PDB file of C-alpha atoms in Angstrom:
ATOM      1  CA  GLY O   1     -14.996   2.171  82.474  1.00  0.00           C
ATOM      2  CA  GLU O   2     -11.549   0.727  82.023  1.00  0.00           C
ATOM      3  CA  ASP O   3     -11.279  -2.515  80.087  1.00  0.00           C
ATOM      4  CA  VAL O   4      -8.281  -4.851  80.236  1.00  0.00           C
ATOM      5  CA  GLU O   5      -8.183  -7.791  77.847  1.00  0.00           C
ATOM      6  CA  GLN O   6      -6.017 -10.896  77.690  1.00  0.00           C
ATOM      7  CA  SER O   7      -6.053 -14.076  75.663  1.00  0.00           C
ATOM      8  CA  LEU O   8      -7.410 -17.013  77.640  1.00  0.00           C
ATOM      9  CA  PHE O   9      -4.846 -19.703  77.089  1.00  0.00           C
ATOM     10  CA  LEU O  10      -1.246 -20.279  76.050  1.00  0.00           C
ATOM     11  CA  SER O  11       0.513 -23.592  75.613  1.00  0.00           C
ATOM     12  CA  VAL O  12       4.293 -23.650  75.409  1.00  0.00           C
ATOM     13  CA  ARG O  13       7.044 -26.262  75.470  1.00  0.00           C
ATOM     14  CA  GLU O  14       9.528 -26.316  78.310  1.00  0.00           C
ATOM     15  CA  GLY O  15      12.605 -24.279  77.399  1.00  0.00           C
ATOM     16  CA  ASP O  16      10.792 -22.108  74.846  1.00  0.00           C
ATOM     17  CA  SER O  17       9.816 -18.488  75.419  1.00  0.00           C
ATOM     18  CA  SER O  18       6.270 -17.552  76.392  1.00  0.00           C
ATOM     19  CA  VAL O  19       4.692 -14.274  75.407  1.00  0.00           C
ATOM     20  CA  ILE O  20       1.507 -13.169  77.118  1.00  0.00           C
ATOM     21  CA  ASN O  21      -0.300 -10.167  75.683  1.00  0.00           C
ATOM     22  CA  CYS O  22      -2.589  -7.627  77.280  1.00  0.00           C
ATOM     23  CA  THR O  23      -4.455  -4.588  76.005  1.00  0.00           C
ATOM     24  CA  TYR O  24      -6.003  -1.813  78.044  1.00  0.00           C
ATOM     25  CA  THR O  25      -8.139   1.200  77.304  1.00  0.00           C
ATOM     26  CA  ASP O  26      -7.346   3.861  79.910  1.00  0.00           C
ATOM     27  CA  SER O  27      -4.712   6.273  78.628  1.00  0.00           C
ATOM     28  CA  SER O  28      -4.227   7.690  82.143  1.00  0.00           C
ATOM     29  CA  SER O  29      -2.807   4.417  83.478  1.00  0.00           C
ATOM     30  CA  THR O  30       0.223   5.070  85.673  1.00  0.00           C
ATOM     31  CA  TYR O  31       1.449   1.563  86.486  1.00  0.00           C
ATOM     32  CA  LEU O  32       0.909  -1.755  84.756  1.00  0.00           C
ATOM     33  CA  TYR O  33       1.414  -4.990  86.639  1.00  0.00           C
ATOM     34  CA  TRP O  34       1.862  -8.656  85.922  1.00  0.00           C
ATOM     35  CA  TYR O  35       0.720 -11.130  88.547  1.00  0.00           C
ATOM     36  CA  LYS O  36       1.010 -14.906  88.712  1.00  0.00           C
ATOM     37  CA  GLN O  37      -1.613 -17.079  90.375  1.00  0.00           C
ATOM     38  CA  GLU O  38      -1.065 -20.745  91.071  1.00  0.00           C
ATOM     39  CA  PRO O  39      -4.051 -23.014  91.807  1.00  0.00           C
ATOM     40  CA  GLY O  40      -5.760 -22.142  95.078  1.00  0.00           C
ATOM     41  CA  ALA O  41      -3.294 -19.394  95.888  1.00  0.00           C
ATOM     42  CA  GLY O  42      -3.287 -15.635  96.004  1.00  0.00           C
ATOM     43  CA  LEU O  43      -1.578 -13.361  93.549  1.00  0.00           C
ATOM     44  CA  GLN O  44       2.166 -13.068  93.356  1.00  0.00           C
ATOM     45  CA  LEU O  45       3.528  -9.854  91.931  1.00  0.00           C
ATOM     46  CA  LEU O  46       5.952 -10.728  89.143  1.00  0.00           C
ATOM     47  CA  THR O  47       6.877  -7.331  87.856  1.00  0.00           C
ATOM     48  CA  TYR O  48       5.500  -3.934  87.057  1.00  0.00           C
ATOM     49  CA  ILE O  49       6.278  -1.099  84.718  1.00  0.00           C
ATOM     50  CA  PHE O  50       5.678   2.615  84.962  1.00  0.00           C
ATOM     51  CA  SER O  51       3.698   4.071  82.116  1.00  0.00           C
ATOM     52  CA  ASN O  52       6.622   6.301  81.101  1.00  0.00           C
ATOM     53  CA  MET O  53       8.803   3.269  80.370  1.00  0.00           C
ATOM     54  CA  ASP O  54       8.675   1.053  77.306  1.00  0.00           C
ATOM     55  CA  MET O  55      10.663  -1.914  78.524  1.00  0.00           C
ATOM     56  CA  LYS O  56      11.695  -3.543  81.748  1.00  0.00           C
ATOM     57  CA  GLN O  57      13.788  -6.674  82.178  1.00  0.00           C
ATOM     58  CA  ASP O  58      13.991  -8.710  85.346  1.00  0.00           C
ATOM     59  CA  GLN O  59      15.901 -11.990  85.037  1.00  0.00           C
ATOM     60  CA  ARG O  60      13.778 -14.254  82.795  1.00  0.00           C
ATOM     61  CA  LEU O  61      10.971 -11.706  82.537  1.00  0.00           C
ATOM     62  CA  THR O  62      10.763  -8.925  79.961  1.00  0.00           C
ATOM     63  CA  VAL O  63       7.883  -6.476  79.928  1.00  0.00           C
ATOM     64  CA  LEU O  64       7.194  -4.418  76.835  1.00  0.00           C
ATOM     65  CA  LEU O  65       4.814  -1.495  76.852  1.00  0.00           C
ATOM     66  CA  ASN O  66       3.475   0.208  73.742  1.00  0.00           C
ATOM     67  CA  LYS O  67       1.659   3.163  75.198  1.00  0.00           C
ATOM     68  CA  LYS O  68       0.426   4.400  71.836  1.00  0.00           C
ATOM     69  CA  ASP O  69      -1.347   1.107  71.141  1.00  0.00           C
ATOM     70  CA  LYS O  70      -2.116   0.486  74.848  1.00  0.00           C
ATOM     71  CA  HIS O  71      -0.490  -2.909  74.559  1.00  0.00           C
ATOM     72  CA  LEU O  72       1.489  -4.687  77.240  1.00  0.00           C
ATOM     73  CA  SER O  73       3.323  -7.975  76.963  1.00  0.00           C
ATOM     74  CA  LEU O  74       5.189 -10.293  79.290  1.00  0.00           C
ATOM     75  CA  ARG O  75       7.878 -12.529  77.872  1.00  0.00           C
ATOM     76  CA  ILE O  76       9.149 -15.428  79.951  1.00  0.00           C
ATOM     77  CA  ALA O  77      12.433 -16.788  78.667  1.00  0.00           C
ATOM     78  CA  ASP O  78      13.350 -20.467  79.066  1.00  0.00           C
ATOM     79  CA  THR O  79       9.875 -21.366  80.337  1.00  0.00           C
ATOM     80  CA  GLN O  80       9.859 -24.015  83.062  1.00  0.00           C
ATOM     81  CA  THR O  81       7.095 -26.348  84.254  1.00  0.00           C
ATOM     82  CA  GLY O  82       6.889 -24.249  87.426  1.00  0.00           C
ATOM     83  CA  ASP O  83       5.780 -21.353  85.264  1.00  0.00           C
ATOM     84  CA  SER O  84       2.453 -23.090  84.599  1.00  0.00           C
ATOM     85  CA  ALA O  85      -0.127 -20.798  86.193  1.00  0.00           C
ATOM     86  CA  ILE O  86      -2.608 -18.053  85.410  1.00  0.00           C
ATOM     87  CA  TYR O  87      -1.075 -14.693  84.611  1.00  0.00           C
ATOM     88  CA  PHE O  88      -3.005 -11.491  85.142  1.00  0.00           C
ATOM     89  CA  CYS O  89      -2.145  -8.097  83.815  1.00  0.00           C
ATOM     90  CA  ALA O  90      -3.564  -5.127  85.655  1.00  0.00           C
ATOM     91  CA  ASP O  91      -3.397  -1.411  85.305  1.00  0.00           C
ATOM     92  CA  VAL O  92      -3.689   1.419  87.772  1.00  0.00           C
ATOM     93  CA  ALA O  93      -5.490   4.606  86.876  1.00  0.00           C
ATOM     94  CA  GLY O  94      -6.038   6.942  89.787  1.00  0.00           C
ATOM     95  CA  ASN O  95      -6.185   4.632  92.762  1.00  0.00           C
ATOM     96  CA  LYS O  96      -8.105   1.897  90.975  1.00  0.00           C
ATOM     97  CA  LEU O  97      -6.648  -1.381  89.812  1.00  0.00           C
ATOM     98  CA  THR O  98      -8.361  -3.183  86.941  1.00  0.00           C
ATOM     99  CA  PHE O  99      -7.480  -6.773  86.098  1.00  0.00           C
ATOM    100  CA  GLY O 100      -7.543  -8.590  82.830  1.00  0.00           C
ATOM    101  CA  GLY O 101      -9.322 -11.918  82.697  1.00  0.00           C
ATOM    102  CA  GLY O 102      -6.111 -13.892  83.080  1.00  0.00           C
ATOM    103  CA  THR O 103      -4.136 -16.088  80.681  1.00  0.00           C
ATOM    104  CA  ARG O 104      -3.726 -19.715  81.639  1.00  0.00           C
ATOM    105  CA  VAL O 105      -0.224 -20.833  80.691  1.00  0.00           C
ATOM    106  CA  LEU O 106       0.430 -24.534  80.346  1.00  0.00           C
ATOM    107  CA  VAL O 107       4.045 -25.622  80.043  1.00  0.00           C
ATOM    108  CA  LYS O 108       4.531 -29.013  78.418  1.00  0.00           C
ATOM    109  CA  PRO O 109       7.675 -31.041  79.086  1.00  0.00           C
TER     110      PRO O 109
ATOM    111  CA  GLY V   1       9.718  -6.824 100.764  1.00  0.00           C
ATOM    112  CA  ALA V   2       6.172  -5.923 101.703  1.00  0.00           C
ATOM    113  CA  VAL V   3       4.066  -8.772 103.069  1.00  0.00           C
ATOM    114  CA  VAL V   4       0.308  -8.996 103.456  1.00  0.00           C
ATOM    115  CA  SER V   5      -1.116 -11.738 105.622  1.00  0.00           C
ATOM    116  CA  GLN V   6      -4.663 -12.979 105.245  1.00  0.00           C
ATOM    117  CA  HIS V   7      -6.475 -15.174 107.747  1.00  0.00           C
ATOM    118  CA  PRO V   8      -8.095 -17.641 107.658  1.00  0.00           C
ATOM    119  CA  SER V   9      -6.925 -19.249 104.438  1.00  0.00           C
ATOM    120  CA  ARG V  10      -9.922 -21.562 104.390  1.00  0.00           C
ATOM    121  CA  VAL V  11     -13.222 -21.397 106.210  1.00  0.00           C
ATOM    122  CA  ILE V  12     -16.341 -23.515 106.028  1.00  0.00           C
ATOM    123  CA  CYS V  13     -19.490 -22.254 107.648  1.00  0.00           C
ATOM    124  CA  LYS V  14     -23.185 -22.968 107.820  1.00  0.00           C
ATOM    125  CA  SER V  15     -25.690 -20.899 105.927  1.00  0.00           C
ATOM    126  CA  GLY V  16     -26.874 -17.920 107.951  1.00  0.00           C
ATOM    127  CA  THR V  17     -23.709 -17.453 109.984  1.00  0.00           C
ATOM    128  CA  SER V  18     -21.247 -14.591 109.660  1.00  0.00           C
ATOM    129  CA  VAL V  19     -17.588 -14.983 108.783  1.00  0.00           C
ATOM    130  CA  LYS V  20     -14.750 -12.532 109.376  1.00  0.00           C
ATOM    131  CA  ILE V  21     -11.621 -12.435 107.234  1.00  0.00           C
ATOM    132  CA  GLU V  22      -8.587 -10.454 108.351  1.00  0.00           C
ATOM    133  CA  CYS V  23      -6.014  -8.741 106.201  1.00  0.00           C
ATOM    134  CA  ARG V  24      -2.817  -7.474 107.807  1.00  0.00           C
ATOM    135  CA  SER V  25       0.145  -5.594 106.411  1.00  0.00           C
ATOM    136  CA  LEU V  26       3.058  -7.066 108.327  1.00  0.00           C
ATOM    137  CA  ASP V  27       5.922  -4.691 107.733  1.00  0.00           C
ATOM    138  CA  PHE V  28       4.391  -1.508 106.428  1.00  0.00           C
ATOM    139  CA  GLN V  29       1.508   0.820 107.080  1.00  0.00           C
ATOM    140  CA  ALA V  30      -1.203   0.359 104.502  1.00  0.00           C
ATOM    141  CA  THR V  31      -2.850   3.619 103.592  1.00  0.00           C
ATOM    142  CA  THR V  32      -5.313   1.792 101.389  1.00  0.00           C
ATOM    143  CA  MET V  33      -6.577  -1.772 101.358  1.00  0.00           C
ATOM    144  CA  PHE V  34      -8.647  -3.432  98.681  1.00  0.00           C
ATOM    145  CA  TRP V  35     -10.950  -6.445  98.834  1.00  0.00           C
ATOM    146  CA  TYR V  36     -11.491  -8.656  95.816  1.00  0.00           C
ATOM    147  CA  ARG V  37     -13.643 -11.635  95.072  1.00  0.00           C
ATOM    148  CA  GLN V  38     -12.676 -14.327  92.605  1.00  0.00           C
ATOM    149  CA  PHE V  39     -15.033 -16.944  91.218  1.00  0.00           C
ATOM    150  CA  PRO V  40     -13.564 -20.185  89.846  1.00  0.00           C
ATOM    151  CA  LYS V  41     -11.623 -19.690  86.630  1.00  0.00           C
ATOM    152  CA  GLN V  42     -12.436 -16.000  86.567  1.00  0.00           C
ATOM    153  CA  SER V  43     -10.593 -12.795  87.169  1.00  0.00           C
ATOM    154  CA  LEU V  44     -10.643 -10.742  90.325  1.00  0.00           C
ATOM    155  CA  MET V  45     -13.582  -8.472  90.948  1.00  0.00           C
ATOM    156  CA  LEU V  46     -12.953  -5.424  93.112  1.00  0.00           C
ATOM    157  CA  MET V  47     -15.491  -5.302  95.911  1.00  0.00           C
ATOM    158  CA  ALA V  48     -14.412  -2.290  97.903  1.00  0.00           C
ATOM    159  CA  THR V  49     -11.608   0.101  98.714  1.00  0.00           C
ATOM    160  CA  SER V  50     -10.912   1.067 102.291  1.00  0.00           C
ATOM    161  CA  ASN V  51      -8.789   3.785 103.816  1.00  0.00           C
ATOM    162  CA  GLU V  52      -7.849   3.737 107.468  1.00  0.00           C
ATOM    163  CA  GLY V  53     -10.344   5.500 109.656  1.00  0.00           C
ATOM    164  CA  SER V  54     -12.945   6.122 106.998  1.00  0.00           C
ATOM    165  CA  LYS V  55     -15.831   4.223 105.488  1.00  0.00           C
ATOM    166  CA  ALA V  56     -15.108   1.831 102.682  1.00  0.00           C
ATOM    167  CA  THR V  57     -16.036   2.703  99.119  1.00  0.00           C
ATOM    168  CA  TYR V  58     -17.995  -0.133  97.578  1.00  0.00           C
ATOM    169  CA  GLU V  59     -18.127  -0.999  93.911  1.00  0.00           C
ATOM    170  CA  GLN V  60     -21.436  -0.967  92.134  1.00  0.00           C
ATOM    171  CA  GLY V  61     -23.461  -4.077  92.830  1.00  0.00           C
ATOM    172  CA  VAL V  62     -21.670  -4.964  96.072  1.00  0.00           C
ATOM    173  CA  GLU V  63     -23.966  -4.879  99.094  1.00  0.00           C
ATOM    174  CA  LYS V  64     -22.304  -2.935 101.864  1.00  0.00           C
ATOM    175  CA  ASP V  65     -24.616  -4.402 104.509  1.00  0.00           C
ATOM    176  CA  LYS V  66     -23.710  -7.879 103.350  1.00  0.00           C
ATOM    177  CA  PHE V  67     -19.970  -7.362 103.139  1.00  0.00           C
ATOM    178  CA  LEU V  68     -18.884  -5.253 106.098  1.00  0.00           C
ATOM    179  CA  ILE V  69     -15.430  -3.772 105.826  1.00  0.00           C
ATOM    180  CA  ASN V  70     -13.586  -2.249 108.742  1.00  0.00           C
ATOM    181  CA  HIS V  71     -10.176  -0.624 108.366  1.00  0.00           C
ATOM    182  CA  ALA V  72      -9.481  -0.024 112.023  1.00  0.00           C
ATOM    183  CA  SER V  73      -5.761   0.630 111.814  1.00  0.00           C
ATOM    184  CA  LEU V  74      -3.015   1.180 109.274  1.00  0.00           C
ATOM    185  CA  THR V  75      -2.137  -2.505 109.407  1.00  0.00           C
ATOM    186  CA  LEU V  76      -5.503  -4.247 109.634  1.00  0.00           C
ATOM    187  CA  SER V  77      -8.643  -4.442 107.545  1.00  0.00           C
ATOM    188  CA  THR V  78     -11.430  -6.951 108.066  1.00  0.00           C
ATOM    189  CA  LEU V  79     -14.152  -8.222 105.757  1.00  0.00           C
ATOM    190  CA  THR V  80     -17.212  -9.727 107.412  1.00  0.00           C
ATOM    191  CA  VAL V  81     -19.602 -11.713 105.268  1.00  0.00           C
ATOM    192  CA  THR V  82     -22.869 -11.428 107.160  1.00  0.00           C
ATOM    193  CA  SER V  83     -25.599 -14.059 107.054  1.00  0.00           C
ATOM    194  CA  ALA V  84     -23.602 -16.055 104.542  1.00  0.00           C
ATOM    195  CA  HIS V  85     -25.347 -18.128 101.901  1.00  0.00           C
ATOM    196  CA  PRO V  86     -23.983 -20.729  99.478  1.00  0.00           C
ATOM    197  CA  GLU V  87     -23.778 -18.142  96.686  1.00  0.00           C
ATOM    198  CA  ASP V  88     -21.265 -16.220  98.824  1.00  0.00           C
ATOM    199  CA  SER V  89     -18.853 -19.141  98.514  1.00  0.00           C
ATOM    200  CA  SER V  90     -15.833 -17.736  96.755  1.00  0.00           C
ATOM    201  CA  PHE V  91     -12.156 -16.876  97.025  1.00  0.00           C
ATOM    202  CA  TYR V  92     -11.667 -13.518  98.744  1.00  0.00           C
ATOM    203  CA  ILE V  93      -8.353 -11.722  98.307  1.00  0.00           C
ATOM    204  CA  CYS V  94      -7.153  -8.546  99.941  1.00  0.00           C
ATOM    205  CA  SER V  95      -4.382  -6.253  98.846  1.00  0.00           C
ATOM    206  CA  ALA V  96      -2.671  -3.321 100.453  1.00  0.00           C
ATOM    207  CA  ILE V  97      -0.582  -0.382  99.410  1.00  0.00           C
ATOM    208  CA  GLY V  98       1.480   1.992 101.488  1.00  0.00           C
ATOM    209  CA  ASP V  99       2.693   5.476 100.765  1.00  0.00           C
ATOM    210  CA  ARG V 100       6.012   6.220  99.055  1.00  0.00           C
ATOM    211  CA  ASP V 101       7.829   6.583 102.368  1.00  0.00           C
ATOM    212  CA  SER V 102       6.772   3.110 103.484  1.00  0.00           C
ATOM    213  CA  GLY V 103       8.658   1.423 100.655  1.00  0.00           C
ATOM    214  CA  ALA V 104       5.468  -0.444  99.849  1.00  0.00           C
ATOM    215  CA  ASN V 105       3.881   1.781  97.256  1.00  0.00           C
ATOM    216  CA  VAL V 106       3.185  -1.165  94.980  1.00  0.00           C
ATOM    217  CA  LEU V 107       0.108  -3.292  95.548  1.00  0.00           C
ATOM    218  CA  THR V 108       0.813  -6.408  97.564  1.00  0.00           C
ATOM    219  CA  PHE V 109      -1.735  -9.206  97.761  1.00  0.00           C
ATOM    220  CA  GLY V 110      -2.635 -11.583 100.527  1.00  0.00           C
ATOM    221  CA  ALA V 111      -2.758 -15.317  99.835  1.00  0.00           C
ATOM    222  CA  GLY V 112      -6.538 -15.320  99.760  1.00  0.00           C
ATOM    223  CA  SER V 113      -9.308 -16.872 101.849  1.00  0.00           C
ATOM    224  CA  ARG V 114     -11.523 -19.590 100.448  1.00  0.00           C
ATOM    225  CA  LEU V 115     -15.008 -19.408 101.895  1.00  0.00           C
ATOM    226  CA  THR V 116     -17.370 -22.339 101.543  1.00  0.00           C
ATOM    227  CA  VAL V 117     -20.911 -21.884 102.803  1.00  0.00           C
ATOM    228  CA  LEU V 118     -22.860 -25.091 103.303  1.00  0.00           C
TER     229      LEU V 118
END
């Protein structure tokens, strides 16, 4: 089945950029998502990218997609303490969404 | 934008009782709803996919008699944890997606329901 992998943890200083990486295995993925989860809360959709795109920018967020390498990244510019959370990438193939294990981002002042 | 409401957000129950969790799409018709389970510090595990008016499709290893899913209308799906036991304690999250015409053809998640079984 589909496998989506993320690094477990990222520590970054306030004001720096954060880059969270994700790899996936299903070449038929149609959408790829980034979600943010704060403690005890549900998932908040941050952004998504269609598989026929290679970049999408939305304010402080930049998503890069390398379809050949099946690699997705999320860059957060000017990281703030409120960005501390767990970030999940997920891909859609068919009607099925598969999540990565989540990357815990800790922003230090 | 699309909003999915989940209720209750927290529930504590005694072992052996049944608990119902509701998932509602507030401003769009959800053609498909998904139920996930999340253990502490882990990712989301898809439990089942439900389409309005038809039986839910359960993922391997998920007991359909234990986790009853009803998708009675295009705006409501319910998950009932029957005869709950402490190992069923978890965070349950639903998500919904509408068709292209609904303007909600991107998955939207509810805020989750934390179930604690004593």
